[in-house]
PDB file of C-alpha atoms in Angstrom:
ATOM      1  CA  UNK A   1     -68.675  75.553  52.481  1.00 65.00           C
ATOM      2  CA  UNK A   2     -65.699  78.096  52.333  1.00 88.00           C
ATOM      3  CA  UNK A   3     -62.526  77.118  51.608  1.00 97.00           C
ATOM      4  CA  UNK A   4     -61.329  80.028  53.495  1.00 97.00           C
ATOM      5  CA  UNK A   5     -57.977  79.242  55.669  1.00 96.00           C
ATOM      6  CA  UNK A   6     -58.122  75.965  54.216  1.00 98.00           C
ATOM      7  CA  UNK A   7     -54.782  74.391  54.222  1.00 98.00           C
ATOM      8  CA  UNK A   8     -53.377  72.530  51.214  1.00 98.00           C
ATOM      9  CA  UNK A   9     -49.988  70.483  50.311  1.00 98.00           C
ATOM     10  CA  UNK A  10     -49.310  70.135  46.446  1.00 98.00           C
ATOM     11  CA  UNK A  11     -46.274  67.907  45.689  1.00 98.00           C
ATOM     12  CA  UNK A  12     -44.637  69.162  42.401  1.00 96.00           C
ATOM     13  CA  UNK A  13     -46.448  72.671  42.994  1.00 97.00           C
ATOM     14  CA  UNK A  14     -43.544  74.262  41.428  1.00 96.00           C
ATOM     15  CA  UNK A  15     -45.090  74.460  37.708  1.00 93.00           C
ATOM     16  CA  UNK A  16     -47.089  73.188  35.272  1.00 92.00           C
ATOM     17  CA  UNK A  17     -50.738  71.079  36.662  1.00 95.00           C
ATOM     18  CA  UNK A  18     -49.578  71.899  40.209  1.00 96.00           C
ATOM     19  CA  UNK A  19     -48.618  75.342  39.905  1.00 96.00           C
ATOM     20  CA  UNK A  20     -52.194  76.202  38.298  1.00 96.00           C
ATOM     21  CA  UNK A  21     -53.535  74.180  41.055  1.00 97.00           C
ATOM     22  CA  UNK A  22     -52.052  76.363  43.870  1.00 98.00           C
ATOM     23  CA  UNK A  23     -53.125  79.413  42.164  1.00 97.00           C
ATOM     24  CA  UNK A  24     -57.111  78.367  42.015  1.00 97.00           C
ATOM     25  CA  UNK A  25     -57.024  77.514  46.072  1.00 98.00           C
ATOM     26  CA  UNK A  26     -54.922  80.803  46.601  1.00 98.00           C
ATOM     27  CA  UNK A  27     -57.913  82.663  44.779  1.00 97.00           C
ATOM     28  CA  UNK A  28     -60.266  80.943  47.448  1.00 97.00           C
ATOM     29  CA  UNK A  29     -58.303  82.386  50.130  1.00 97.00           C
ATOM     30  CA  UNK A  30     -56.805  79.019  50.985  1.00 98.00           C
ATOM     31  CA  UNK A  31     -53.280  78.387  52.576  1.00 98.00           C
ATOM     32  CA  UNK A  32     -50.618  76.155  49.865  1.00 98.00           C
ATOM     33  CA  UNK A  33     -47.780  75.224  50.803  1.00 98.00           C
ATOM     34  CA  UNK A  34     -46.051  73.607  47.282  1.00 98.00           C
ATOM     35  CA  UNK A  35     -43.377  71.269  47.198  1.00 98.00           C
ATOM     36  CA  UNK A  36     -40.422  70.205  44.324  1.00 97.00           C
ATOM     37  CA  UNK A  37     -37.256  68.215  44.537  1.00 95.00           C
ATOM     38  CA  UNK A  38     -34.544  71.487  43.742  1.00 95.00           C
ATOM     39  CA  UNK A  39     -34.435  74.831  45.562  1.00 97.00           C
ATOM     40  CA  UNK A  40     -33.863  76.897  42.333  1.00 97.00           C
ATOM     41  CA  UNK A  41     -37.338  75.918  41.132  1.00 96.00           C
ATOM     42  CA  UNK A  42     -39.065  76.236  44.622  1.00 98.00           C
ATOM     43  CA  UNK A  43     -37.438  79.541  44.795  1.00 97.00           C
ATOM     44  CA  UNK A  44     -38.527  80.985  41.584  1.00 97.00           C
ATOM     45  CA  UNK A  45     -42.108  79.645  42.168  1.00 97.00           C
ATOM     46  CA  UNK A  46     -42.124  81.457  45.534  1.00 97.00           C
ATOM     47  CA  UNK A  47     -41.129  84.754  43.477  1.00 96.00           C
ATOM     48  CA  UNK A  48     -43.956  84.263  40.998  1.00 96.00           C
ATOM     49  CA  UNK A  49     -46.402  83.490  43.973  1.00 96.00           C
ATOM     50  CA  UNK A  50     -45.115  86.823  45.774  1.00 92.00           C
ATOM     51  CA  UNK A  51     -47.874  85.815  48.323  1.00 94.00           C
ATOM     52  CA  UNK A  52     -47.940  85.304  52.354  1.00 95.00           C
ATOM     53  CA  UNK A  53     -49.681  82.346  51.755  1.00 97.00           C
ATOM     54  CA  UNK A  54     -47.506  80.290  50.101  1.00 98.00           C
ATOM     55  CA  UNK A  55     -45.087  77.779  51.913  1.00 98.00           C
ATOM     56  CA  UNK A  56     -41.795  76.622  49.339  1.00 98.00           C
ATOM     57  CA  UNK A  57     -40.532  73.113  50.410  1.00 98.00           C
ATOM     58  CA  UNK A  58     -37.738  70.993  48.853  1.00 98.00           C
ATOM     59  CA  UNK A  59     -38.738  67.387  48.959  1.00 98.00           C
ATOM     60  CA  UNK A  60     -38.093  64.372  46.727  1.00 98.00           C
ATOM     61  CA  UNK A  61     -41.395  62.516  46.995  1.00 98.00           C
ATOM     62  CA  UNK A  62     -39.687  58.772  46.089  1.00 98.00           C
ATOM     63  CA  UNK A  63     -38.173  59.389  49.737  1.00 98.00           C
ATOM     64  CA  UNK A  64     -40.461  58.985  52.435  1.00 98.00           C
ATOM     65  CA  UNK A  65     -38.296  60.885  54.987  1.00 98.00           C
ATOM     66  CA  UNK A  66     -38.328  63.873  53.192  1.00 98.00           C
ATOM     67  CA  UNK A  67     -42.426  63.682  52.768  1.00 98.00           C
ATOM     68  CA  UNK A  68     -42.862  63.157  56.645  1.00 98.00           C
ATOM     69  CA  UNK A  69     -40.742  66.372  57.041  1.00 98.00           C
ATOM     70  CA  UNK A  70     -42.445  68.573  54.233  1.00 98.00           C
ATOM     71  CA  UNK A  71     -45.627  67.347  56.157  1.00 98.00           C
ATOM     72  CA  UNK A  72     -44.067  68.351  59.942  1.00 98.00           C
ATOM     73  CA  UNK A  73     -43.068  71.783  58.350  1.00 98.00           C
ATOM     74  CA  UNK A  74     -46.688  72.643  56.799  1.00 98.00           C
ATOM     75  CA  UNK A  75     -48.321  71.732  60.324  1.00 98.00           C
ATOM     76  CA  UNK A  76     -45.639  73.565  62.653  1.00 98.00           C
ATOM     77  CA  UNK A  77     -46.243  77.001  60.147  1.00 98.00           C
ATOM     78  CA  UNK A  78     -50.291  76.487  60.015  1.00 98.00           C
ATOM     79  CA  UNK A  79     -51.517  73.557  62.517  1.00 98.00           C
ATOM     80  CA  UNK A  80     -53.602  71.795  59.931  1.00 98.00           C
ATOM     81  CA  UNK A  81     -53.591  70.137  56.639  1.00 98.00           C
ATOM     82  CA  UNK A  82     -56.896  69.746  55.031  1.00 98.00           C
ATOM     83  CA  UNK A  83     -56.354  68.981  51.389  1.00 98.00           C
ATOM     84  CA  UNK A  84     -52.963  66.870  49.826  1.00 98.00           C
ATOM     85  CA  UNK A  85     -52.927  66.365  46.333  1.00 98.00           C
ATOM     86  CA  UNK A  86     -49.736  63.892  45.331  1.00 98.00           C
ATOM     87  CA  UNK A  87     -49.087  65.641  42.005  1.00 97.00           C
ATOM     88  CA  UNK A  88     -45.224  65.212  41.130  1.00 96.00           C
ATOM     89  CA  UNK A  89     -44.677  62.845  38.424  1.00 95.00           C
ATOM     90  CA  UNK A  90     -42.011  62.107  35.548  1.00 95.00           C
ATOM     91  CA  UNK A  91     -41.964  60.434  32.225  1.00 94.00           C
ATOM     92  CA  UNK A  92     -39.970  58.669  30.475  1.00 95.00           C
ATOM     93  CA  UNK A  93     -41.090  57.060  26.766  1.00 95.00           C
ATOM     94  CA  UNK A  94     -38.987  54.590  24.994  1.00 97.00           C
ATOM     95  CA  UNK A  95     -40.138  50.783  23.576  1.00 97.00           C
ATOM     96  CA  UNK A  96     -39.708  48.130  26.176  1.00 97.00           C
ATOM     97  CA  UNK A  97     -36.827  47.023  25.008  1.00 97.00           C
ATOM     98  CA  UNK A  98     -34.713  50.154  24.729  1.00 97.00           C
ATOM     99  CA  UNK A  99     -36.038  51.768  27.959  1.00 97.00           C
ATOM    100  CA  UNK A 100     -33.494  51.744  30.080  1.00 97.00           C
ATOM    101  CA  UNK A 101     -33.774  50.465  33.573  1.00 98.00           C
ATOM    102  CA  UNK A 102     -32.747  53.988  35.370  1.00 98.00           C
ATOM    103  CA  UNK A 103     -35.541  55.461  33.778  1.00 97.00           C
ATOM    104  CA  UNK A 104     -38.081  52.644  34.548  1.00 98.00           C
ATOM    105  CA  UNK A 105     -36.986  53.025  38.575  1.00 98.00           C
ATOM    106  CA  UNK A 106     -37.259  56.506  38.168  1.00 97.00           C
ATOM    107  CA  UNK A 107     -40.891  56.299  37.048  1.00 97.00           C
ATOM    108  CA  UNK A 108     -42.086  53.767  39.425  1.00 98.00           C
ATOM    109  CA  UNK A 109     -40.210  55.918  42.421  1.00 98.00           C
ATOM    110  CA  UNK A 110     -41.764  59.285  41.555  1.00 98.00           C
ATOM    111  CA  UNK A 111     -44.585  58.466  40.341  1.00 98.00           C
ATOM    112  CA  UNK A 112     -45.678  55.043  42.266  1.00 98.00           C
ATOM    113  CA  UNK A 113     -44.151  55.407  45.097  1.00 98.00           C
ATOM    114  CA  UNK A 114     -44.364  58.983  45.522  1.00 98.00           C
ATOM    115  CA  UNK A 115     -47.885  59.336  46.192  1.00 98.00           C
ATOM    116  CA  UNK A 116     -47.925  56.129  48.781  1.00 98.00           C
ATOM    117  CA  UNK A 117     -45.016  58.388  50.130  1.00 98.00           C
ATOM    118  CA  UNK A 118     -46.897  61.499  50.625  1.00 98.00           C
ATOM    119  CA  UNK A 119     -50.159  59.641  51.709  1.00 98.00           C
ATOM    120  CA  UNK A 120     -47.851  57.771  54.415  1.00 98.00           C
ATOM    121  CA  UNK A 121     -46.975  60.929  55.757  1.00 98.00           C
ATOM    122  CA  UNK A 122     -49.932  62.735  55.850  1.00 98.00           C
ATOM    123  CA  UNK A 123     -53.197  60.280  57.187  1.00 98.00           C
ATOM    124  CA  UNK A 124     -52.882  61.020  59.930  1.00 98.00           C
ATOM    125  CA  UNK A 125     -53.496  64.934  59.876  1.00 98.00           C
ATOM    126  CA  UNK A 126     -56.047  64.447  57.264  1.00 98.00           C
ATOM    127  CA  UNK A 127     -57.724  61.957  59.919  1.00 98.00           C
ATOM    128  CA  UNK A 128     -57.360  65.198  61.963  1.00 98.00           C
ATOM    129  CA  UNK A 129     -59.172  67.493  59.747  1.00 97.00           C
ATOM    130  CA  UNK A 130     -61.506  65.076  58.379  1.00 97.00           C
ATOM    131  CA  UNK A 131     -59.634  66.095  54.964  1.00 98.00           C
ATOM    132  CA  UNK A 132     -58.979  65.534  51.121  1.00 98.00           C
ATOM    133  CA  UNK A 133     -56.446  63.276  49.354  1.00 98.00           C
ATOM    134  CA  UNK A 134     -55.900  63.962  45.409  1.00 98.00           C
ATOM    135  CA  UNK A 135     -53.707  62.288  43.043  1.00 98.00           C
ATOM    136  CA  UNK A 136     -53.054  63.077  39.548  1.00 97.00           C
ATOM    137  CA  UNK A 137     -53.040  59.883  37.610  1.00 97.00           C
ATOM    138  CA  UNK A 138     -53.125  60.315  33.976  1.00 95.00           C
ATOM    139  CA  UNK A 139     -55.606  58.944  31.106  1.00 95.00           C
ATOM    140  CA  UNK A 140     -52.321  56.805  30.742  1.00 94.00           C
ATOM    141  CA  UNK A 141     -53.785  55.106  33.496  1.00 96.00           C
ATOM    142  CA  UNK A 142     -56.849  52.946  31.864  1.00 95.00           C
ATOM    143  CA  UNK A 143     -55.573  53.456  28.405  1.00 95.00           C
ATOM    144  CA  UNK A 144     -52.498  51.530  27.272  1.00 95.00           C
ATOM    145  CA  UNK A 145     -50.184  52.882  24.406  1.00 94.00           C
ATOM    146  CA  UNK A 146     -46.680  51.899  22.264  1.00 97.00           C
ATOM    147  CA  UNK A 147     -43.266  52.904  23.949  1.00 96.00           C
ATOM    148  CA  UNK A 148     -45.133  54.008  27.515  1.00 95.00           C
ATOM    149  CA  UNK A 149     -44.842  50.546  29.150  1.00 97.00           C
ATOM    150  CA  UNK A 150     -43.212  52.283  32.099  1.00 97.00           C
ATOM    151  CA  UNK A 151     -45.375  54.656  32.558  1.00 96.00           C
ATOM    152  CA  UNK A 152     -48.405  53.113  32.019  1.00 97.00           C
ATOM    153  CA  UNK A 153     -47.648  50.610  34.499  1.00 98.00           C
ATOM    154  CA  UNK A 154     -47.103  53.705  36.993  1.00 98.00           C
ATOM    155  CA  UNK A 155     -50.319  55.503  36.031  1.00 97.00           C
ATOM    156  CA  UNK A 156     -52.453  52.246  36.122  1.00 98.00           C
ATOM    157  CA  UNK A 157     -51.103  51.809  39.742  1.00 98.00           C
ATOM    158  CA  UNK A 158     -51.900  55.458  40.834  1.00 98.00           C
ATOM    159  CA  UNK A 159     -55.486  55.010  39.814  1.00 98.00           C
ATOM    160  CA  UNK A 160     -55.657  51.356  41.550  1.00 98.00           C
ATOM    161  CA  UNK A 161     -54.007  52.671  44.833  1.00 98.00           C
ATOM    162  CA  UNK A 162     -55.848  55.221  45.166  1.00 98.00           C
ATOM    163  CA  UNK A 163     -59.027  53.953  44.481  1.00 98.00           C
ATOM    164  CA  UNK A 164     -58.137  50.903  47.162  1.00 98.00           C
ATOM    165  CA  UNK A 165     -56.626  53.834  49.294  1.00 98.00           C
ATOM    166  CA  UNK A 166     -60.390  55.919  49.307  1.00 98.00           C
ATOM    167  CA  UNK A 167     -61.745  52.311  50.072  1.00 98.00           C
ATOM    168  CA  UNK A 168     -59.746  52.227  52.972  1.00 98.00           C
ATOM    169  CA  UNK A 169     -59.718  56.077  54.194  1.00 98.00           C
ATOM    170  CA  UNK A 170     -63.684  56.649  53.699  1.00 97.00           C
ATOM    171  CA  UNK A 171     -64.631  55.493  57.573  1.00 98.00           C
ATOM    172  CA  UNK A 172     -62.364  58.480  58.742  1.00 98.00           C
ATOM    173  CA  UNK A 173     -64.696  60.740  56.481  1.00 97.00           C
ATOM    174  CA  UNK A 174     -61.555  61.518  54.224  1.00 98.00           C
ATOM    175  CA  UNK A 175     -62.177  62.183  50.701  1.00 98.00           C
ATOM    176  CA  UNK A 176     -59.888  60.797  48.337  1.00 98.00           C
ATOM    177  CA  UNK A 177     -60.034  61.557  44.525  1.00 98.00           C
ATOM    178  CA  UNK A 178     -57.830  60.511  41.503  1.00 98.00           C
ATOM    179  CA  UNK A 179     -58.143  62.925  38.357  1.00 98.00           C
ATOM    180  CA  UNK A 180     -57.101  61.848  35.479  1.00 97.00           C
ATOM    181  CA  UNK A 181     -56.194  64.210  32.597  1.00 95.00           C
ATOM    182  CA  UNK A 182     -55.433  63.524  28.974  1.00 91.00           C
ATOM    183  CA  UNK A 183     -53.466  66.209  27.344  1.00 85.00           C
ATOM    184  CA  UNK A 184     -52.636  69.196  29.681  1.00 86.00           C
ATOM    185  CA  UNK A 185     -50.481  72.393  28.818  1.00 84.00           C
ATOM    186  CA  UNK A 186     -47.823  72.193  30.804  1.00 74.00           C
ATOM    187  CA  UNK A 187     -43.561  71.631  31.184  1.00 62.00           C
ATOM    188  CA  UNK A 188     -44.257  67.813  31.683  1.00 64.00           C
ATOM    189  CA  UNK A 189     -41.239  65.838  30.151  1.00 59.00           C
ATOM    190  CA  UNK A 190     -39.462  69.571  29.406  1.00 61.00           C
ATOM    191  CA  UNK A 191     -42.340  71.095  26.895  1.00 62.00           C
ATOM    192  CA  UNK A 192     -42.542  74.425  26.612  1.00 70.00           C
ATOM    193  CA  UNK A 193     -46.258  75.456  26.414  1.00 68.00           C
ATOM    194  CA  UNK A 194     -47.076  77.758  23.676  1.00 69.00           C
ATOM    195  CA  UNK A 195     -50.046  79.043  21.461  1.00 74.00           C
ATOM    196  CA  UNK A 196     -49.995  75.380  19.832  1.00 77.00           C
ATOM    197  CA  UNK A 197     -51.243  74.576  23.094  1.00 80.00           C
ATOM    198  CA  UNK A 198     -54.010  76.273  23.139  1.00 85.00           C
ATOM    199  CA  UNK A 199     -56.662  73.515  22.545  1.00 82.00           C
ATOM    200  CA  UNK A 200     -55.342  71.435  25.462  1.00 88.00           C
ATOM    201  CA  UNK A 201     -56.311  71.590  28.766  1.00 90.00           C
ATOM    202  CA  UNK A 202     -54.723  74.354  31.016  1.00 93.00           C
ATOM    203  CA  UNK A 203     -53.566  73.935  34.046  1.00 93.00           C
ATOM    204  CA  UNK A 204     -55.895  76.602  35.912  1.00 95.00           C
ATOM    205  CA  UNK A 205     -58.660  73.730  34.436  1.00 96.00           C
ATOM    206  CA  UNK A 206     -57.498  71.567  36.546  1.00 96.00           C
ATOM    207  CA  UNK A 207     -57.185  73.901  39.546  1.00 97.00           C
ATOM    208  CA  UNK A 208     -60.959  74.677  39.135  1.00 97.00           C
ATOM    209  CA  UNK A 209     -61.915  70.731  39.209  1.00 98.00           C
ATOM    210  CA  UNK A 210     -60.257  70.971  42.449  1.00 98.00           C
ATOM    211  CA  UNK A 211     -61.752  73.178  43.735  1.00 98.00           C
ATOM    212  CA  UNK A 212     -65.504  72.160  42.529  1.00 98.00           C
ATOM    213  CA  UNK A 213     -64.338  68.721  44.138  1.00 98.00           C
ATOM    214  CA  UNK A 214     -63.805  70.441  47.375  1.00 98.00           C
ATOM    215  CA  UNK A 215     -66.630  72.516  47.463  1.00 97.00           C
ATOM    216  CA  UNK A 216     -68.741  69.450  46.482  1.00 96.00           C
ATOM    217  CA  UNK A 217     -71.117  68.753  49.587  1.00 95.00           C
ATOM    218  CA  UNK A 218     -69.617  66.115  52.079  1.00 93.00           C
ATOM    219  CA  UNK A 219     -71.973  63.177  51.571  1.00 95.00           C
ATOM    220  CA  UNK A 220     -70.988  63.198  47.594  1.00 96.00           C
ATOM    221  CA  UNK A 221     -67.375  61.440  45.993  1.00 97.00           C
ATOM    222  CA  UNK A 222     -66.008  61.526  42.642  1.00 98.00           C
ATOM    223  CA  UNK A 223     -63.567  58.991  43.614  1.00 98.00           C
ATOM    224  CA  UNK A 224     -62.641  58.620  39.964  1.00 98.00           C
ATOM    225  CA  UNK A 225     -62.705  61.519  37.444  1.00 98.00           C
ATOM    226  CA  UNK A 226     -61.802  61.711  33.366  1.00 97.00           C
ATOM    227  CA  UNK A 227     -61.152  64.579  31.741  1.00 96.00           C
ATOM    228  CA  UNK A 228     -59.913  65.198  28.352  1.00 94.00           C
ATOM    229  CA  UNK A 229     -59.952  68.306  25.743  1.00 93.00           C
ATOM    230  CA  UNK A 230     -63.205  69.115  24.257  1.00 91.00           C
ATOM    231  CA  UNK A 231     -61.687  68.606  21.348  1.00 85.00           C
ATOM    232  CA  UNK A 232     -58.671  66.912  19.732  1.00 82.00           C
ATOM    233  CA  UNK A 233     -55.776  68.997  17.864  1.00 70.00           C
ATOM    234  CA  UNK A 234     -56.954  69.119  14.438  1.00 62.00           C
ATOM    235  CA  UNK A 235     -53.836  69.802  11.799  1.00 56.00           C
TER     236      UNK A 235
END
């Protein structure tokens, strides 16, 4: 079950969870093509790629248009898509009653909408290949907290879509998978990682989930996957 010239979409593949994720299907000789919502940072992941297999795409994933065309461009440069994982997300934290509502629309639009969005515009193709739909949900998605009403409300809808969404996509043999990390490594709400990271998860972790999931034999789904450090920060 190689994954070789495998094609793959990552939405928010500049950095960070996605970034790591590219890199682990690059190493199996797989096809990315990555996705973020400015040129300067598609740019400057396409330098630190400096590889013939990776596609750069701007594309604001609460915009449907702009999905259906990163989707046309990935199939006009490689005629296939085989794996989308709907990984962009933002967060905003505040109490309820000092979030502001630009933030909470911001949330739900990224991170809600984004991944009907990229689904939308890529079924069909995945129909095609008989493919793999991701999403990257959050542990912030079964497990409520203080001043993260927004986006828990976001995260508990990833994990509900896409759980009715593999209900749903299952008859056209397409896979579909939402992982849900607790504390990753990464730039997420502009952190810098640094050695104080170290006993999170990294985000080549989750690139090698991915790619266990896909080399995971057909007849078997992990429709709905935890995964947390083996061990808490202890200061």
């Amino acid at each position: 079950m190689s994954l070789l010239g495998k094609v793959a979409y990552i939405t928010g593949g500049t950095k960070g969870i996605g970034y790591g994720i590219a890199e682990s299907l690059l190493e199996k000789g797989m096809k990315v093509a990555i996705s973020g919502r400015s040129p300067k940072s598609v740019e400057e992941a396409l330098k630190n790629f400096n590889n013939d297999n990776v596609l750069g795409l701007v594309s604001d994933v609460s915009k449907l248009e702009d999905e259906v065309k990163a989707v046309k461009a990935v199939l006009e440069k490689w005629g296939r898509l085989d794996v989308v994982m709907a990984n962009a997300g933002v967060g905003h934290f505040a109490p309820i009653d000092e979030m502001s509502d630009k933030d909470w629309h911001q949330m739900i639009d990224t991170n809600l909408n984004g991944v009907f969005h990229t689904l939308k515009a890529s079924v069909e193709a995945l129909k095609e290949s008989e493919g793999y739909y991701m999403t990257l949900a959050s542990l912030a998605g079964t497990n409520f907290f203080a001043t993260a009403a927004g986006y828990n409300a976001t995260k508990f809808g990833v994990v509900g879509f896409t759980q009715a969404a593999m209900l749903d996509l299952r008859k056209y043999n397409i896979k579909v998978t939402t992982i849900m990390p607790g504390s990753v490594a990464t730039h997420f709400n502009d952190h810098v990682p640094s050695e104080q990271d170290a006993w999170k998860i990294q985000p080549e972790d989750i690139g090698q989930l991915v790619v266990d999931l896909l080399l995971m034999h057909p007849r078997t789904l992990p429709s709905k996957i935890e995964v947390r450090p083996t061990r808490p920060d202890l200061k």
